[in-house]
mmCIF file as gemmi writes it, N, C-alpha and C atoms, coordinates in Angstrom:
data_model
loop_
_atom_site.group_PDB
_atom_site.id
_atom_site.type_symbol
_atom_site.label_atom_id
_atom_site.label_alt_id
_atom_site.label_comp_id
_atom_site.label_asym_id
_atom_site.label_entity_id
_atom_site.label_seq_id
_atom_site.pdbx_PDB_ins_code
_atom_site.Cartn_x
_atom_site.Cartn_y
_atom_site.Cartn_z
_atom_site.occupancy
_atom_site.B_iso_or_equiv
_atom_site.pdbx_formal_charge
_atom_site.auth_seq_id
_atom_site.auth_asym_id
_atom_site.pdbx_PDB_model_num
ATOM 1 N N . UNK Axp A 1 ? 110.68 -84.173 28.496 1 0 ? 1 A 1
ATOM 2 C CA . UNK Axp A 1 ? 111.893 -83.579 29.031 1 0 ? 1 A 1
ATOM 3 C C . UNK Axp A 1 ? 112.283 -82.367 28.213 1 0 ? 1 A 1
ATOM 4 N N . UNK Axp A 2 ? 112.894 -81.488 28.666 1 0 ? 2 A 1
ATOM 5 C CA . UNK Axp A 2 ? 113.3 -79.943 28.281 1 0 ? 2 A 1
ATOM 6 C C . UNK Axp A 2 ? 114.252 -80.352 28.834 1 0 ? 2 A 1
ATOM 7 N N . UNK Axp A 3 ? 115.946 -79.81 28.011 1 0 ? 3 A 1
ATOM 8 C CA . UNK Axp A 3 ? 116.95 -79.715 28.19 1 0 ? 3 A 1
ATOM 9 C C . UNK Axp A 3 ? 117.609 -77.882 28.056 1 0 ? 3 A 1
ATOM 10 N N . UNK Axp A 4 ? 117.998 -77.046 28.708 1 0 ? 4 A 1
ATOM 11 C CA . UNK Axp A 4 ? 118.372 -76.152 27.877 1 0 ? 4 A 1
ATOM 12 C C . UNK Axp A 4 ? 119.47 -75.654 27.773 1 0 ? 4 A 1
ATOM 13 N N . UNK Axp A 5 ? 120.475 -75.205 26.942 1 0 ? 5 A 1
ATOM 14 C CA . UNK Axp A 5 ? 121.831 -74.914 27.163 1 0 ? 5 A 1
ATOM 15 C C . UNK Axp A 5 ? 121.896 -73.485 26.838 1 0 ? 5 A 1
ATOM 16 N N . UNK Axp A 6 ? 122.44 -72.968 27.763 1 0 ? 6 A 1
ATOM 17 C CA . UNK Axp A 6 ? 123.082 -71.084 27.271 1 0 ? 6 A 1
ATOM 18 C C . UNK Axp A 6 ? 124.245 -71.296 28.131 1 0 ? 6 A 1
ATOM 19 N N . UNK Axp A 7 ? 125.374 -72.005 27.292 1 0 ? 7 A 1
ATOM 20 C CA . UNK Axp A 7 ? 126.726 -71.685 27.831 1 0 ? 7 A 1
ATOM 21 C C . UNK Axp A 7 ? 127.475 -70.247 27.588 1 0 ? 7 A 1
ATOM 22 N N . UNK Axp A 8 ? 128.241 -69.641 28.173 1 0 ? 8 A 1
ATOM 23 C CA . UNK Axp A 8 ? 128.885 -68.245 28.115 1 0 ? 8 A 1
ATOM 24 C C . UNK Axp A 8 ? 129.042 -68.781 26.639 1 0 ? 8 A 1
ATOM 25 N N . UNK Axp A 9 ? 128.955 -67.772 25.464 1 0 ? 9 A 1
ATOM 26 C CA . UNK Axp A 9 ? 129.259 -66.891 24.188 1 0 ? 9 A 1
ATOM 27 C C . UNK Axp A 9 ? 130.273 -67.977 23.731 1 0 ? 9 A 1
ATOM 28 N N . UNK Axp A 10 ? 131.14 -67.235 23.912 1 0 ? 10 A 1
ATOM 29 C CA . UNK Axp A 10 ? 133.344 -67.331 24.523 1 0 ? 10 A 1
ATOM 30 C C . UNK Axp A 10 ? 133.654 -68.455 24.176 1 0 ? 10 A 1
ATOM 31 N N . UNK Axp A 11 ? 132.519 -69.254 25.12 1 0 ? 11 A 1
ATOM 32 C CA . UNK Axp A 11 ? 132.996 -70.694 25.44 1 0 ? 11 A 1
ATOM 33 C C . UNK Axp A 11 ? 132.285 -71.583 24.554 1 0 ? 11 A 1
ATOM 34 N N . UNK Axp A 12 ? 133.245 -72.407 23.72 1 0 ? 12 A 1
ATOM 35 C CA . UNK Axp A 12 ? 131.96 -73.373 22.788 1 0 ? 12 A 1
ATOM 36 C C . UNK Axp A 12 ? 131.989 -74.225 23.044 1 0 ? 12 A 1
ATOM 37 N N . UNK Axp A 13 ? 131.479 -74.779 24.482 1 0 ? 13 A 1
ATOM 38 C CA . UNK Axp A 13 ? 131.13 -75.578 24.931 1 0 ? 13 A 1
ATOM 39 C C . UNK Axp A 13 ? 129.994 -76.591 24.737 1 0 ? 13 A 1
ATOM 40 N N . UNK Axp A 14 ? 128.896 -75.878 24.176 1 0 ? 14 A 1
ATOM 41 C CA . UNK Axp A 14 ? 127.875 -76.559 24.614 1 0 ? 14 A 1
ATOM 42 C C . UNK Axp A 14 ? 127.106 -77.812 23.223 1 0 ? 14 A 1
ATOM 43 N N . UNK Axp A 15 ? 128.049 -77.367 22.004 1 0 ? 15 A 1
ATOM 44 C CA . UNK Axp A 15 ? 128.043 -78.961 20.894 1 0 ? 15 A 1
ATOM 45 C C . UNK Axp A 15 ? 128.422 -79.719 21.972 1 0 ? 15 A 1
ATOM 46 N N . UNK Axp A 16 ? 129.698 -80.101 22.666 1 0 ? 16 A 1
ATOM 47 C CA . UNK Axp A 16 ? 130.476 -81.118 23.456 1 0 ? 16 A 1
ATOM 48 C C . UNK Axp A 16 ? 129.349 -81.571 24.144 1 0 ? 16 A 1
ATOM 49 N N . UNK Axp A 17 ? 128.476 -80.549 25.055 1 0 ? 17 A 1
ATOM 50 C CA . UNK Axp A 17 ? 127.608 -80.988 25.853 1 0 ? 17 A 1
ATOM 51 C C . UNK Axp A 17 ? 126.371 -81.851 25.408 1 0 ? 17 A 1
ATOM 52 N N . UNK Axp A 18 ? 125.811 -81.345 24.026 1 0 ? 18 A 1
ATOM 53 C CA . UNK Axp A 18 ? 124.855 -82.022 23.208 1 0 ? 18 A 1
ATOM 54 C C . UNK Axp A 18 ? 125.274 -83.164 22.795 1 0 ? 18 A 1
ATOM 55 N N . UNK Axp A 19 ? 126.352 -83.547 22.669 1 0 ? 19 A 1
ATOM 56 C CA . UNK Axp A 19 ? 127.06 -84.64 21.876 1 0 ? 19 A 1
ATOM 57 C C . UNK Axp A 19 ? 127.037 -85.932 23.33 1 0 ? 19 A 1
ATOM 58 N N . UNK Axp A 20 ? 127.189 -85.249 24.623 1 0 ? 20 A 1
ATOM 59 C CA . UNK Axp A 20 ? 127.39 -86.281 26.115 1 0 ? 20 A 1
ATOM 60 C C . UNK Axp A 20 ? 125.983 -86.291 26.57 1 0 ? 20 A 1
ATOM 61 N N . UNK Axp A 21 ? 124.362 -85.294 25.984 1 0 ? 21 A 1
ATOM 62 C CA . UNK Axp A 21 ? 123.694 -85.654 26.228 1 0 ? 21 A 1
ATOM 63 C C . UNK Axp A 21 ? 123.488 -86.835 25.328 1 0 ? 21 A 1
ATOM 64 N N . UNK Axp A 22 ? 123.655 -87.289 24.115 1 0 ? 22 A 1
ATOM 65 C CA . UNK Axp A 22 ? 123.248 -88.597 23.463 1 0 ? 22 A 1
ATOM 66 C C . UNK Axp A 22 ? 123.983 -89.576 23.463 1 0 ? 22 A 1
ATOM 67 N N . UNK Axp A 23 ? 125.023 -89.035 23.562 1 0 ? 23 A 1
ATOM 68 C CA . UNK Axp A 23 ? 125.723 -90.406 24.316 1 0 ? 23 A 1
ATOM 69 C C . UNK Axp A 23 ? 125.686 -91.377 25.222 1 0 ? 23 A 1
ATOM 70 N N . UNK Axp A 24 ? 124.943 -90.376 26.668 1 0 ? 24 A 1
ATOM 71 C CA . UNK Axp A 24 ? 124.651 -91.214 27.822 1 0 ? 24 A 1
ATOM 72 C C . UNK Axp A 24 ? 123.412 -91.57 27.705 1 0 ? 24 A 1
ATOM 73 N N . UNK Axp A 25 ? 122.383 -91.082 26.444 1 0 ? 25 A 1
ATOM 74 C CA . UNK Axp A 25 ? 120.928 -91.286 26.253 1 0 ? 25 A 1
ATOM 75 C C . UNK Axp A 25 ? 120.066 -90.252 27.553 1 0 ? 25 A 1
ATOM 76 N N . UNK Axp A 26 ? 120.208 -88.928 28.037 1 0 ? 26 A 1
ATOM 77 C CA . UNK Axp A 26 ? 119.63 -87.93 29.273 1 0 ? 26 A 1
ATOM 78 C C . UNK Axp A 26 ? 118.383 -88.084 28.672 1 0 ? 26 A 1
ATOM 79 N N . UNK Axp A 27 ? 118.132 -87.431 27.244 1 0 ? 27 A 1
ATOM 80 C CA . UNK Axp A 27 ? 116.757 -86.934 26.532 1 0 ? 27 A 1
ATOM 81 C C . UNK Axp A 27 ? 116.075 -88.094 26.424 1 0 ? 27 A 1
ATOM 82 N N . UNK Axp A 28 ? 114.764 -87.76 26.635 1 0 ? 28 A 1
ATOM 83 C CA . UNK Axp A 28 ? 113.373 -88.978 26.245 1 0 ? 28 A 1
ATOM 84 C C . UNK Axp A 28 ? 113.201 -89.054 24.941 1 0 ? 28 A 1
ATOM 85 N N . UNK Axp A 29 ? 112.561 -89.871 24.752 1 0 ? 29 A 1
ATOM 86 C CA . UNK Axp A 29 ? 111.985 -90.018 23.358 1 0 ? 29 A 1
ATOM 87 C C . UNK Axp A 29 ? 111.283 -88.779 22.832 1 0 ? 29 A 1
ATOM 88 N N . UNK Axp A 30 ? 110.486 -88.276 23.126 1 0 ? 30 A 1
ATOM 89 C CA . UNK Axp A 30 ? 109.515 -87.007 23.231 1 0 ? 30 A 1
ATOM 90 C C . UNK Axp A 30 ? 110.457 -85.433 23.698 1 0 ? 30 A 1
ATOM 91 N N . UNK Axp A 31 ? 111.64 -86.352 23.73 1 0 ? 31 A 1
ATOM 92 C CA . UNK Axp A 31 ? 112.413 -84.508 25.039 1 0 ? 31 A 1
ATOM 93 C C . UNK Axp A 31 ? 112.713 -83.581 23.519 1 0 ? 31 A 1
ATOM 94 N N . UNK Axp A 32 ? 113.031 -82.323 24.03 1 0 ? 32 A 1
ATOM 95 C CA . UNK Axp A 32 ? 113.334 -81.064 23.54 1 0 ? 32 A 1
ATOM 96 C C . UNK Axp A 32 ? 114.667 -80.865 23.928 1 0 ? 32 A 1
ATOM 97 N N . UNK Axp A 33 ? 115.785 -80.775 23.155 1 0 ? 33 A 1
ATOM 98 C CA . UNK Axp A 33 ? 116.99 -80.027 23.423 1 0 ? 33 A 1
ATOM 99 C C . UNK Axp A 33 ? 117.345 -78.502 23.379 1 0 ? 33 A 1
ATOM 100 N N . UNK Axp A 34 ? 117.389 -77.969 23.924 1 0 ? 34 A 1
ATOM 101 C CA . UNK Axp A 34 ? 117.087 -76 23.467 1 0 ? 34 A 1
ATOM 102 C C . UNK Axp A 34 ? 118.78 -75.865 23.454 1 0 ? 34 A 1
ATOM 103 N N . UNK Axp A 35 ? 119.304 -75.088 22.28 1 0 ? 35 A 1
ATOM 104 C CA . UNK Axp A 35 ? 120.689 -74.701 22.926 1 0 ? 35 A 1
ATOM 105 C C . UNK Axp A 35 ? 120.652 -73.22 22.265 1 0 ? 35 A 1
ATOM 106 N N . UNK Axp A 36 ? 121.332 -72.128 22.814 1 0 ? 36 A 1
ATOM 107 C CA . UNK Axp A 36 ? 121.132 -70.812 23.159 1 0 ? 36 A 1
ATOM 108 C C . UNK Axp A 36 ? 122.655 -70.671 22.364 1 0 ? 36 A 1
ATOM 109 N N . UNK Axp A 37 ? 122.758 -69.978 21.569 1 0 ? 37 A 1
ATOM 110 C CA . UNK Axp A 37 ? 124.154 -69.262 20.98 1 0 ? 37 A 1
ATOM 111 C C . UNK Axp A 37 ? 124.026 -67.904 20.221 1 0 ? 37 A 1
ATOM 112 N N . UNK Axp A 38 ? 125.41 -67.199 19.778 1 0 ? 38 A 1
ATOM 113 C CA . UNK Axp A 38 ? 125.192 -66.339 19.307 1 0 ? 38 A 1
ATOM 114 C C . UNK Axp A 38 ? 125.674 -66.178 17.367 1 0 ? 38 A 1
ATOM 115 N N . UNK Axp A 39 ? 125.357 -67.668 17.275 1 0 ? 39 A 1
ATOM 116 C CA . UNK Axp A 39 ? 125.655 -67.796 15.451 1 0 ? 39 A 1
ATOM 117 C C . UNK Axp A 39 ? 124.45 -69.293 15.387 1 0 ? 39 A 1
ATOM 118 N N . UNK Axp A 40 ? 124.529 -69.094 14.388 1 0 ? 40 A 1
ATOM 119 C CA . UNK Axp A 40 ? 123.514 -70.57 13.968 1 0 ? 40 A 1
ATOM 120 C C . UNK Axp A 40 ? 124.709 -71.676 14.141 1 0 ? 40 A 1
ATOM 121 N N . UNK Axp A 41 ? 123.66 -72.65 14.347 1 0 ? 41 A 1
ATOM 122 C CA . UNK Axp A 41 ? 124.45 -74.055 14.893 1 0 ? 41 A 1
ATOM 123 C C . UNK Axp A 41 ? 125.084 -74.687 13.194 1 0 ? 41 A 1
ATOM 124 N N . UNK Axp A 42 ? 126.398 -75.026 13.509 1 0 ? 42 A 1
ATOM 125 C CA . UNK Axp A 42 ? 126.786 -76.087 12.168 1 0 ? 42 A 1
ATOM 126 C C . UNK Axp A 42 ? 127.321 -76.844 12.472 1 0 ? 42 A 1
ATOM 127 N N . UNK Axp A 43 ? 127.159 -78.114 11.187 1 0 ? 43 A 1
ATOM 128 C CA . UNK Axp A 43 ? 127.521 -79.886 11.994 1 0 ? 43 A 1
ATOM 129 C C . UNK Axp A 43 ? 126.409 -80.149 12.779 1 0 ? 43 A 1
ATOM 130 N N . UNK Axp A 44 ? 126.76 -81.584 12.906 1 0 ? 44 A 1
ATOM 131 C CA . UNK Axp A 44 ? 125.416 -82.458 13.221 1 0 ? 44 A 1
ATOM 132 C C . UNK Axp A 44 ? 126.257 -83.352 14.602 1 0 ? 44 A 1
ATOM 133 N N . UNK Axp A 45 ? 125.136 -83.541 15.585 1 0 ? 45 A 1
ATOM 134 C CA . UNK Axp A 45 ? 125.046 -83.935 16.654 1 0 ? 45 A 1
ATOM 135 C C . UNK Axp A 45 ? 124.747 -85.752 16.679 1 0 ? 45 A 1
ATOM 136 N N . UNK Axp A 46 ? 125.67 -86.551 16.455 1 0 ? 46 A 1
ATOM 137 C CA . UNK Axp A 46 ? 125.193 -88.329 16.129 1 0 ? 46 A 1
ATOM 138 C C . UNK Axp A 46 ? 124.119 -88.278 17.293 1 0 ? 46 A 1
ATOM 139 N N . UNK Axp A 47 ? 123.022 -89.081 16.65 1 0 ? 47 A 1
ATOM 140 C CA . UNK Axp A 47 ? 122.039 -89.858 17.895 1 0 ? 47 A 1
ATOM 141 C C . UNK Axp A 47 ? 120.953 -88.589 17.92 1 0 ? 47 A 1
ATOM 142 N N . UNK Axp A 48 ? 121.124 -86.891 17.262 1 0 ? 48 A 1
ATOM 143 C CA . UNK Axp A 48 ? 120.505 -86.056 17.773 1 0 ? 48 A 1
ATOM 144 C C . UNK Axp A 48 ? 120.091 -85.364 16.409 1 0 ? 48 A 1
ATOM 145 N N . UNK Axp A 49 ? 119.143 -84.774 16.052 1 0 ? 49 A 1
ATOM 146 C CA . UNK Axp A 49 ? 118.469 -84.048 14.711 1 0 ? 49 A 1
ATOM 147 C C . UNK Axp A 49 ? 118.302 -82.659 15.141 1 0 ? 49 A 1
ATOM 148 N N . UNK Axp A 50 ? 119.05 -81.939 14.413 1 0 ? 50 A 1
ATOM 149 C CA . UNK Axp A 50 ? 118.515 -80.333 14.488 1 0 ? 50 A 1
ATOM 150 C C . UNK Axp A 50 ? 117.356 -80.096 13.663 1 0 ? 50 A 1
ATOM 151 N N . UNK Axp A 51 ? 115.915 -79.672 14.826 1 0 ? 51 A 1
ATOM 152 C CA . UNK Axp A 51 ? 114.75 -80.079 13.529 1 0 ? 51 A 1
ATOM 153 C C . UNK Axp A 51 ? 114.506 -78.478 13.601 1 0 ? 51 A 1
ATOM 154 N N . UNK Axp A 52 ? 115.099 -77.332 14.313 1 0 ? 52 A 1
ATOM 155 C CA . UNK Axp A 52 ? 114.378 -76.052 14.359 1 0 ? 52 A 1
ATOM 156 C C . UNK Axp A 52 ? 115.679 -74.953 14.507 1 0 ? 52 A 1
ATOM 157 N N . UNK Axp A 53 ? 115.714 -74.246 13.889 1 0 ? 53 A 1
ATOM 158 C CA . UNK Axp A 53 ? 116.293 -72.835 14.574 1 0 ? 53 A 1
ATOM 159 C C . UNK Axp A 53 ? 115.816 -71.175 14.132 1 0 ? 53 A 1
ATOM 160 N N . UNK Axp A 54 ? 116.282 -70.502 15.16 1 0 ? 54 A 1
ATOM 161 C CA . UNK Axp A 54 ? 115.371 -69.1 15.271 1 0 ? 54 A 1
ATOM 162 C C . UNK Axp A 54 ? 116.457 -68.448 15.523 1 0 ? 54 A 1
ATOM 163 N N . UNK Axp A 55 ? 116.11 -67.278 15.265 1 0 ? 55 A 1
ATOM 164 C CA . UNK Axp A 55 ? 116.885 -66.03 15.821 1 0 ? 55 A 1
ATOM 165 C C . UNK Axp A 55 ? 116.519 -65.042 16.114 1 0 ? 55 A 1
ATOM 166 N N . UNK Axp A 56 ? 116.391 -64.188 17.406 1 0 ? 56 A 1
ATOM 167 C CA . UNK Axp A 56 ? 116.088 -63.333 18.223 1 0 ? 56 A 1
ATOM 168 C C . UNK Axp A 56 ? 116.959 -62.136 18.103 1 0 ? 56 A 1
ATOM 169 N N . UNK Axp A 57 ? 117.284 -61.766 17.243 1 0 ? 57 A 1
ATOM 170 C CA . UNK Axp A 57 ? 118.453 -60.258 17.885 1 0 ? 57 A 1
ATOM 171 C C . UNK Axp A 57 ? 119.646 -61.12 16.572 1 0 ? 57 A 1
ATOM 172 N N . UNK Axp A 58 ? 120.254 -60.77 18.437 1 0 ? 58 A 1
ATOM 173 C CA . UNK Axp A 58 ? 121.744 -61.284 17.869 1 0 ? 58 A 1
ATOM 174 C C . UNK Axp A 58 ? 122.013 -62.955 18.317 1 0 ? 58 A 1
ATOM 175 N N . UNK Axp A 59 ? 121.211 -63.232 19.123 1 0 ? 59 A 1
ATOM 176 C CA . UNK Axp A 59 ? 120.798 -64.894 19.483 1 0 ? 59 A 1
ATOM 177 C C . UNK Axp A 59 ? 120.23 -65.583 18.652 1 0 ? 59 A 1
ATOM 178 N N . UNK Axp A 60 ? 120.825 -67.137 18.991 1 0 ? 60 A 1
ATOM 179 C CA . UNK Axp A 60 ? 120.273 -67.908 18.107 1 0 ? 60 A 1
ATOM 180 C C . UNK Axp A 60 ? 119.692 -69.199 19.326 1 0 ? 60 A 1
ATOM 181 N N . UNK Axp A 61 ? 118.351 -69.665 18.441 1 0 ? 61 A 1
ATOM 182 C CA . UNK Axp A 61 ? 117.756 -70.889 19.569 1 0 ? 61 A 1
ATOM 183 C C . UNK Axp A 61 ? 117.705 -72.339 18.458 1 0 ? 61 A 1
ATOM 184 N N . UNK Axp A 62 ? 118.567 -72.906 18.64 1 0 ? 62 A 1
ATOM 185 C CA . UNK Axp A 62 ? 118.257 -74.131 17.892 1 0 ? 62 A 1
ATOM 186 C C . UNK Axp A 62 ? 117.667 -75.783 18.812 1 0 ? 62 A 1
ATOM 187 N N . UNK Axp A 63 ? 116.775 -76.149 18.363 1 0 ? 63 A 1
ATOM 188 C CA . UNK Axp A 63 ? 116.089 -77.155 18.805 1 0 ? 63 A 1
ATOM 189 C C . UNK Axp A 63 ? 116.854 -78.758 18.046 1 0 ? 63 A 1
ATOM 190 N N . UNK Axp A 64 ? 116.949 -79.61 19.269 1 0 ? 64 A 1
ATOM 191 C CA . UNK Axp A 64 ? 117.257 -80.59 19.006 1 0 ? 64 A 1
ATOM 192 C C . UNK Axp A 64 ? 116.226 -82.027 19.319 1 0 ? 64 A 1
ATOM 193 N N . UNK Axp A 65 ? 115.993 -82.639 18.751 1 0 ? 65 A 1
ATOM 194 C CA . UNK Axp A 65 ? 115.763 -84.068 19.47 1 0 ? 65 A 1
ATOM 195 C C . UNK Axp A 65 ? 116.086 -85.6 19.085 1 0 ? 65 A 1
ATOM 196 N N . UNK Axp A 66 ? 115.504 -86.216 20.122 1 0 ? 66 A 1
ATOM 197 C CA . UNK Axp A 66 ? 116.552 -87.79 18.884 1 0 ? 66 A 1
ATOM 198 C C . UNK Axp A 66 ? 116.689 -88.159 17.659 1 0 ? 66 A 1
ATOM 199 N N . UNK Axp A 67 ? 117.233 -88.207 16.895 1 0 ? 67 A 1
ATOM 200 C CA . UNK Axp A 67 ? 116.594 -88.845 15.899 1 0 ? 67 A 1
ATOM 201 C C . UNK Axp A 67 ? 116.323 -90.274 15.809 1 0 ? 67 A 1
ATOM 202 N N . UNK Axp A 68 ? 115.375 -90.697 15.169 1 0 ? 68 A 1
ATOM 203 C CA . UNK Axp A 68 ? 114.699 -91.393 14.753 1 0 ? 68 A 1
ATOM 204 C C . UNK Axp A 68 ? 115.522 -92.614 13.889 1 0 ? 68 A 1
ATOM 205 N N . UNK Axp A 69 ? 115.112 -93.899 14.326 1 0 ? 69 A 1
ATOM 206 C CA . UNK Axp A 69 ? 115.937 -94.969 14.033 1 0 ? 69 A 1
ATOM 207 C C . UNK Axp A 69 ? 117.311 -95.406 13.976 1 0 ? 69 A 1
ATOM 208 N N . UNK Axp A 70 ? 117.803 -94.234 15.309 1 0 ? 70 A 1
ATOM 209 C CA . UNK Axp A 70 ? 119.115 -94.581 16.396 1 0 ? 70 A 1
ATOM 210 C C . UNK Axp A 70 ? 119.277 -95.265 17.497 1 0 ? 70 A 1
C-alpha cells in the first residue's frame, strides 16, 4: 500500500490525518506513508515511524510506516 498526503501548505492538516491513518490501522504491514510539506516533519506519529525524509527545493517528503511491535 502507498498512502500519499500533499495537503494545501496553510493547512496543517495532514499530522491529524497520519495520526487517523493508524488509528483505524488503513496502512499494511509492508505500506508506505508519503506526506508532502513545506518544513521537515516534527513529533512523532503513535503506531507510525518516520524512517525517511528528503527535500526537494523548498518541499519536504517524509516517509512513514508502522512501527514495529505496535
Amino acid at each position: 500500500d502507498l498512502i500519499f498526503l500533499d495537503p494545501p501548505y496553510r493547512l496543517d492538516c495532514g499530522k491529524r490525518a497520519l495520526e487517523m491513518i493508524a488509528q483505524k490501522g488503513l496502512l499494511s504491514e509492508n505500506g508506505i506513508a508519503v506526506y508532502e510539506r513545506d518544513r521537515a516533519f516534527e513529533g512523532e506519529i503513535v503506531g507510525l515511524e518516520k524512517y525517511d525524509e528528503r527535500k526537494y527545493g523548498k518541499t519536504f517528503i517524509t516517509f512513514f510506516r508502522i512501527k514495529k511491535g505496535e
